[in-house]
Amino acid sequence: MNPKYQPLMESFRFKNGVEVKNRVVLAPMTISSSQPDGTLSDDEIAYYKSRSNGVGMAVTGSIFVTPNGKVFDGELAADSDDTIPSLQHLATAIKKRRAKAILQIFHGGRECPPEVVPNGEIVSASAVAKEGLNVIPRALEEQEILEIIHAFGASTRRAIEAGYDGVEIHGANRFLIQQFFSPYTNRRDDRWGGNVDKRMAFPLAIVDEVKKVVAEHAKQPFLVGYRFSPEEEMTPGITMADTLKLVDALANKNLDYLHVSLMDFWSKPRRGVEDNRSRMEIIYELVGQRVPVIGVGSIHTPDEALRALQSGVPFIALGRELIIDPDWVEKITQGKESEIRTELTLNDKEKLGISDPLWQKIINTPGWFPIANQV
């Protein structure tokens, strides 16, 4: 291995004692290939087996905690104890690759299509329709909010029983937790909405519930992470200043890591702070000494990963890169970094074991994946 890449391959020990073998994380990617009942498919197990190869941690795509939180057909479930055997099969496959298995848990809120949830009823923090759609979600009532918070805890217990090394609370990408934090989607005037402190109540309550369940049920160290999107483009929406308040509060919750959801690691704030540095650098400066931060976003090559790591964050997550080249990490350790693939061809679907729903999304979303002009 080229010694300059050694920092990427150094092990890391979390405060609770969990040790990972290197600094590369499989980013959570929705691959839409589960069975209709929310259990694991052969395609899915093959995907995670290959994409967990070489990484220190593997975070699953989003797993719904209640039936009305499902966003995609072919999405894995953790909403009942019946799902534990399926979840266990996936955890075992990831851990066989010597990667730590992290289950990402979420609720889609107003992002859920009516056709995939019971009775077609969409719920959210407030009755604010998703842009471009006429479906107006119903604002959740107090008891329902408490039940969803409890469901995050119950799914955490199932992750523990299924043998995972941790869970990641999905508070990013406009799903329900973010809908409660955003002034755009949260117009409530009760204890769950209002100023930025009140809009943090739901995310922080979920963190507290998950950590309580871990304390009660985990017999060995178990990681709890939180993923968030730093800003929203709409007005009123989440600003960088809002996010820094949330991140500061999360860092005080004794979480094991924070995972920033970005398309570009080096992107700069839109509004809310007067700072010319990247969002990642600002976040790391605020909380990096209290909680490990995972960075992500358009990091394609080992040199780009190394540069991102040098910003101070201890972990770099790769999503699209590991779909394009499942051996990304192995090629570095073997001194074959020049052979890492950075684009797809239209012939790659079968060769790379990409499920049909994911493949259709890749080829029909311009600019998402680099695709070479060959047939």
XYZ file of N, CA and C in Angstrom, residues 72-207:
408
model
N -40.318 4.091 0.163
C -40.035 3.447 -1.115
C -40.576 2.024 -1.139
N -41.053 1.610 -2.307
C -41.254 0.177 -2.508
C -39.893 -0.501 -2.361
N -39.882 -1.709 -1.824
C -38.619 -2.423 -1.680
C -37.760 -1.897 -0.553
N -38.411 -1.342 0.492
C -37.661 -0.796 1.624
C -37.690 -1.787 2.783
N -36.558 -1.939 3.466
C -36.480 -2.842 4.613
C -37.288 -2.285 5.786
N -37.846 -3.222 6.585
C -38.672 -2.847 7.728
C -38.012 -3.241 9.040
N -38.285 -2.437 10.079
C -37.912 -2.788 11.452
C -39.071 -2.414 12.366
N -40.306 -2.571 11.850
C -41.490 -2.078 12.548
C -42.188 -3.123 13.413
N -41.681 -4.350 13.404
C -42.260 -5.389 14.259
C -41.197 -6.433 14.554
N -41.442 -7.248 15.572
C -40.470 -8.285 15.934
C -40.345 -9.345 14.840
N -41.354 -9.437 13.970
C -41.282 -10.396 12.863
C -40.130 -10.088 11.917
N -39.627 -8.854 11.949
C -38.545 -8.472 11.030
C -37.164 -8.844 11.569
N -37.077 -9.289 12.824
C -35.764 -9.532 13.430
C -34.944 -10.575 12.673
N -35.505 -11.729 12.264
C -34.684 -12.700 11.516
C -34.094 -12.130 10.239
N -34.874 -11.328 9.505
C -34.376 -10.701 8.285
C -33.259 -9.712 8.598
N -33.483 -8.888 9.623
C -32.453 -7.924 10.023
C -31.187 -8.636 10.477
N -31.340 -9.747 11.151
C -30.189 -10.517 11.627
C -29.373 -11.069 10.460
N -30.056 -11.533 9.427
C -29.375 -12.059 8.242
C -28.489 -10.982 7.622
N -29.009 -9.755 7.571
C -28.238 -8.652 6.996
C -27.050 -8.286 7.883
N -27.272 -8.199 9.181
C -26.166 -7.867 10.093
C -25.042 -8.883 9.984
N -25.407 -10.145 9.901
C -24.404 -11.217 9.799
C -23.586 -11.080 8.525
N -24.261 -10.759 7.413
C -23.561 -10.618 6.132
C -22.554 -9.472 6.174
N -22.934 -8.356 6.775
C -22.027 -7.204 6.865
C -20.842 -7.525 7.771
N -21.109 -8.129 8.912
C -20.061 -8.393 9.894
C -19.074 -9.466 9.432
N -19.519 -10.327 8.523
C -18.586 -11.305 7.956
C -17.468 -10.628 7.181
N -17.722 -9.391 6.735
C -16.709 -8.606 6.034
C -15.838 -7.802 6.996
N -16.002 -8.046 8.297
C -15.256 -7.356 9.351
C -15.588 -5.860 9.412
N -16.757 -5.524 8.908
C -17.254 -4.154 9.036
C -18.256 -4.107 10.184
N -18.328 -2.982 10.872
C -19.352 -2.790 11.883
C -20.683 -2.519 11.178
N -21.740 -3.204 11.628
C -23.054 -3.104 10.981
C -23.921 -2.094 11.726
N -24.333 -1.036 11.013
C -25.142 0.034 11.599
C -26.493 0.077 10.879
N -27.586 -0.022 11.631
C -28.928 0.013 11.058
C -29.448 1.449 11.103
N -29.766 2.007 9.924
C -30.295 3.370 9.890
C -31.814 3.329 10.002
N -32.371 4.007 11.001
C -33.809 3.953 11.284
C -34.444 5.313 11.009
N -35.660 5.268 10.435
C -36.282 6.538 10.039
C -37.798 6.411 9.915
N -38.435 7.570 9.726
C -39.842 7.687 9.363
C -39.909 8.742 8.264
N -40.629 8.451 7.198
C -40.631 9.346 6.039
C -41.494 10.575 6.166
N -42.524 10.537 7.039
C -43.406 11.694 7.150
C -44.068 12.047 5.834
N -44.044 13.317 5.461
C -44.751 13.756 4.252
C -44.071 13.297 2.967
N -42.879 12.714 3.067
C -42.206 12.181 1.881
C -42.784 10.831 1.461
N -43.638 10.227 2.284
C -44.207 8.911 1.965
C -45.263 9.033 0.863
N -45.156 8.244 -0.210
C -46.225 8.235 -1.215
C -47.468 7.545 -0.652
N -48.666 8.060 -0.914
C -49.885 7.456 -0.357
C -50.035 5.977 -0.699
N -49.518 5.572 -1.865
C -49.725 4.189 -2.308
C -48.913 3.161 -1.523
N -47.932 3.592 -0.719
C -47.119 2.599 -0.005
C -47.370 2.572 1.505
N -48.297 3.423 2.001
C -48.573 3.434 3.442
C -50.014 3.002 3.697
N -50.306 2.478 4.894
C -51.659 2.013 5.205
C -52.702 3.116 5.020
N -53.781 2.764 4.355
C -54.918 3.677 4.114
C -54.541 4.917 3.306
N -53.298 4.967 2.801
C -52.879 6.095 1.993
C -52.783 7.402 2.748
N -52.749 7.346 4.094
C -52.741 8.572 4.889
C -51.317 9.010 5.212
N -50.986 10.221 4.821
C -49.657 10.782 5.044
C -49.692 11.673 6.282
N -48.664 11.551 7.117
C -48.599 12.368 8.331
C -47.289 13.151 8.359
N -47.304 14.243 9.107
C -46.104 15.064 9.236
C -46.234 15.921 10.490
N -45.263 16.811 10.668
C -45.335 17.738 11.796
C -46.538 18.662 11.655
N -46.778 19.124 10.425
C -47.888 20.034 10.137
C -48.474 19.697 8.770
N -49.603 20.287 8.469
C -50.303 20.018 7.213
C -49.727 20.876 6.087
N -48.474 20.606 5.737
C -47.785 21.334 4.672
C -47.447 20.330 3.569
N -48.001 20.545 2.391
C -47.826 19.599 1.292
C -46.397 19.620 0.765
N -45.952 18.464 0.280
C -44.664 18.381 -0.389
C -44.713 19.188 -1.677
N -43.620 19.867 -2.001
C -43.563 20.727 -3.172
C -43.951 19.938 -4.423
N -44.837 20.517 -5.236
C -45.210 19.899 -6.506
C -46.286 18.837 -6.396
N -46.733 18.533 -5.175
C -47.774 17.519 -4.988
C -48.974 18.138 -4.278
N -50.151 17.572 -4.540
C -51.366 18.079 -3.909
C -51.756 17.296 -2.662
N -50.886 16.365 -2.259
C -51.190 15.548 -1.083
C -50.819 16.332 0.176
N -51.813 16.692 0.959
C -51.560 17.444 2.188
C -51.508 16.458 3.351
N -50.375 16.389 4.061
C -50.285 15.459 5.185
C -51.146 15.922 6.363
N -51.522 14.976 7.188
C -52.235 15.307 8.416
C -51.219 15.559 9.528
N -51.413 16.638 10.266
C -50.514 16.930 11.388
C -50.684 15.871 12.471
N -49.569 15.339 12.932
C -49.606 14.308 13.964
C -50.148 14.870 15.276
N -50.930 14.042 15.967
C -51.431 14.417 17.285
C -50.413 14.015 18.351
N -50.572 14.573 19.536
C -49.617 14.350 20.622
C -49.341 12.864 20.857
N -50.395 12.067 20.987
C -50.199 10.653 21.279
C -49.466 9.947 20.143
N -49.749 10.335 18.923
C -49.068 9.730 17.772
C -47.580 10.074 17.764
N -47.265 11.299 18.137
C -45.857 11.705 18.222
C -45.126 10.824 19.226
N -45.747 10.624 20.380
C -45.132 9.792 21.416
C -44.976 8.344 20.939
N -45.959 7.858 20.180
C -45.879 6.485 19.665
C -44.742 6.338 18.659
N -44.515 7.351 17.822
C -43.411 7.283 16.853
C -42.070 7.339 17.580
N -41.957 8.196 18.582
C -40.727 8.234 19.382
C -40.465 6.851 19.970
N -41.508 6.235 20.517
C -41.374 4.889 21.085
C -40.969 3.886 20.008
N -41.496 4.055 18.784
C -41.185 3.127 17.686
C -39.700 3.177 17.323
N -39.094 4.350 17.396
C -37.646 4.431 17.167
C -36.902 3.607 18.221
N -37.367 3.661 19.455
C -36.756 2.858 20.496
C -36.964 1.374 20.269
N -38.185 0.987 19.869
C -38.477 -0.426 19.632
C -37.635 -0.973 18.484
N -37.443 -0.182 17.439
C -36.603 -0.622 16.315
C -35.141 -0.743 16.740
N -34.720 0.101 17.658
C -33.365 -0.006 18.206
C -33.203 -1.324 18.962
N -34.208 -1.677 19.768
C -34.152 -2.971 20.471
C -34.041 -4.117 19.459
N -34.794 -4.044 18.372
C -34.717 -5.110 17.364
C -33.324 -5.155 16.729
N -32.720 -3.984 16.505
C -31.358 -3.952 15.960
C -30.381 -4.620 16.926
N -30.547 -4.378 18.212
C -29.683 -5.003 19.217
C -29.865 -6.517 19.175
N -31.125 -6.961 19.162
C -31.403 -8.396 19.162
C -30.940 -9.069 17.863
N -30.913 -8.307 16.775
C -30.485 -8.857 15.485
C -28.971 -8.866 15.315
N -28.233 -8.307 16.286
C -26.782 -8.391 16.248
C -26.058 -7.219 15.612
N -26.730 -6.090 15.446
C -26.057 -4.914 14.885
C -25.097 -4.314 15.911
N -24.162 -3.537 15.400
C -23.197 -2.840 16.257
C -23.669 -1.447 16.621
N -24.768 -0.993 16.006
C -25.276 0.334 16.306
C -26.474 0.678 15.443
N -27.064 1.831 15.730
C -28.117 2.391 14.883
C -27.740 3.821 14.525
N -28.258 4.264 13.390
C -28.116 5.662 12.982
C -29.513 6.251 12.857
N -29.795 7.264 13.656
C -31.073 7.970 13.593
C -31.042 8.884 12.369
N -31.991 8.685 11.460
C -31.972 9.420 10.181
C -32.777 10.712 10.322
N -32.056 11.783 10.653
C -32.690 13.088 10.803
C -32.441 14.001 9.623
N -32.119 13.403 8.457
C -31.727 14.185 7.273
C -32.717 13.981 6.126
N -32.362 14.580 4.990
C -32.998 14.310 3.689
C -34.505 14.529 3.673
N -34.986 15.481 4.472
C -36.373 15.938 4.479
C -37.366 14.920 5.025
N -36.892 13.913 5.737
C -37.809 12.950 6.322
C -38.366 13.506 7.636
N -39.167 12.706 8.353
C -40.002 13.239 9.436
C -39.220 14.008 10.501
N -38.078 13.490 10.916
C -37.332 14.190 11.970
C -36.944 15.579 11.491
N -36.482 15.682 10.244
C -36.153 17.004 9.694
C -37.407 17.859 9.536
N -38.538 17.238 9.220
C -39.788 17.996 9.078
C -40.183 18.671 10.383
N -39.887 18.029 11.514
C -40.147 18.660 12.804
C -39.153 19.775 13.093
N -37.924 19.638 12.616
C -36.917 20.655 12.902
C -37.045 21.875 11.996
N -37.615 21.694 10.821
C -37.671 22.779 9.838
C -38.844 23.724 10.084
N -38.615 25.050 10.058
C -39.722 25.996 10.183
C -40.634 25.981 8.957
N -40.158 25.385 7.867
C -40.989 25.302 6.663
C -42.093 24.262 6.834
N -41.767 23.126 7.419
C -42.730 22.028 7.540
C -43.322 21.915 8.938
N -42.781 22.638 9.908
C -43.314 22.608 11.266
C -43.928 23.964 11.594
N -45.263 24.020 11.570
C -45.993 25.259 11.880
C -46.765 25.100 13.200
N -46.346 24.177 14.029
C -47.069 23.864 15.257
C -46.925 24.975 16.295
N -47.911 25.035 17.205
C -47.824 26.006 18.290
C -47.898 25.316 19.653
N -47.620 24.000 19.666
C -47.570 23.280 20.938
C -46.109 23.069 21.338
N -45.837 22.107 22.212
C -44.461 21.926 22.697
C -43.537 21.351 21.633
N -44.086 20.931 20.489
C -43.277 20.332 19.424
C -42.953 21.309 18.301
N -43.314 22.579 18.451
C -43.055 23.536 17.375
C -42.959 24.952 17.882
N -42.480 25.841 17.007
C -42.317 27.246 17.384
C -40.908 27.704 17.092
N -40.204 28.176 18.097
C -38.835 28.637 17.882
C -37.895 27.445 17.690
N -36.648 27.727 17.407
C -35.706 26.658 17.066
C -35.537 25.669 18.219
N -35.597 26.141 19.446
C -35.459 25.233 20.587
C -36.625 24.259 20.662
N -37.833 24.748 20.397
C -38.995 23.864 20.430
C -38.990 22.902 19.235
N -38.485 23.359 18.114
C -38.422 22.477 16.941
C -37.365 21.375 17.114
N -36.467 21.550 18.071
C -35.497 20.497 18.375
C -36.073 19.418 19.283
N -37.264 19.657 19.840
C -37.801 18.753 20.855
C -37.985 17.330 20.317
N -38.525 17.188 19.128
C -38.775 15.850 18.570
C -37.469 15.111 18.265
N -36.521 15.714 17.546
C -35.247 15.018 17.339
C -34.569 14.599 18.640
N -34.551 15.493 19.612
C -33.850 15.183 20.863
C -34.602 14.130 21.678
N -35.925 14.121 21.585
C -36.701 13.095 22.284
C -36.411 11.714 21.700
N -36.232 11.639 20.387
C -35.892 10.361 19.757
C -34.506 9.901 20.204
N -33.562 10.825 20.239
C -32.219 10.477 20.723
C -32.299 9.928 22.147
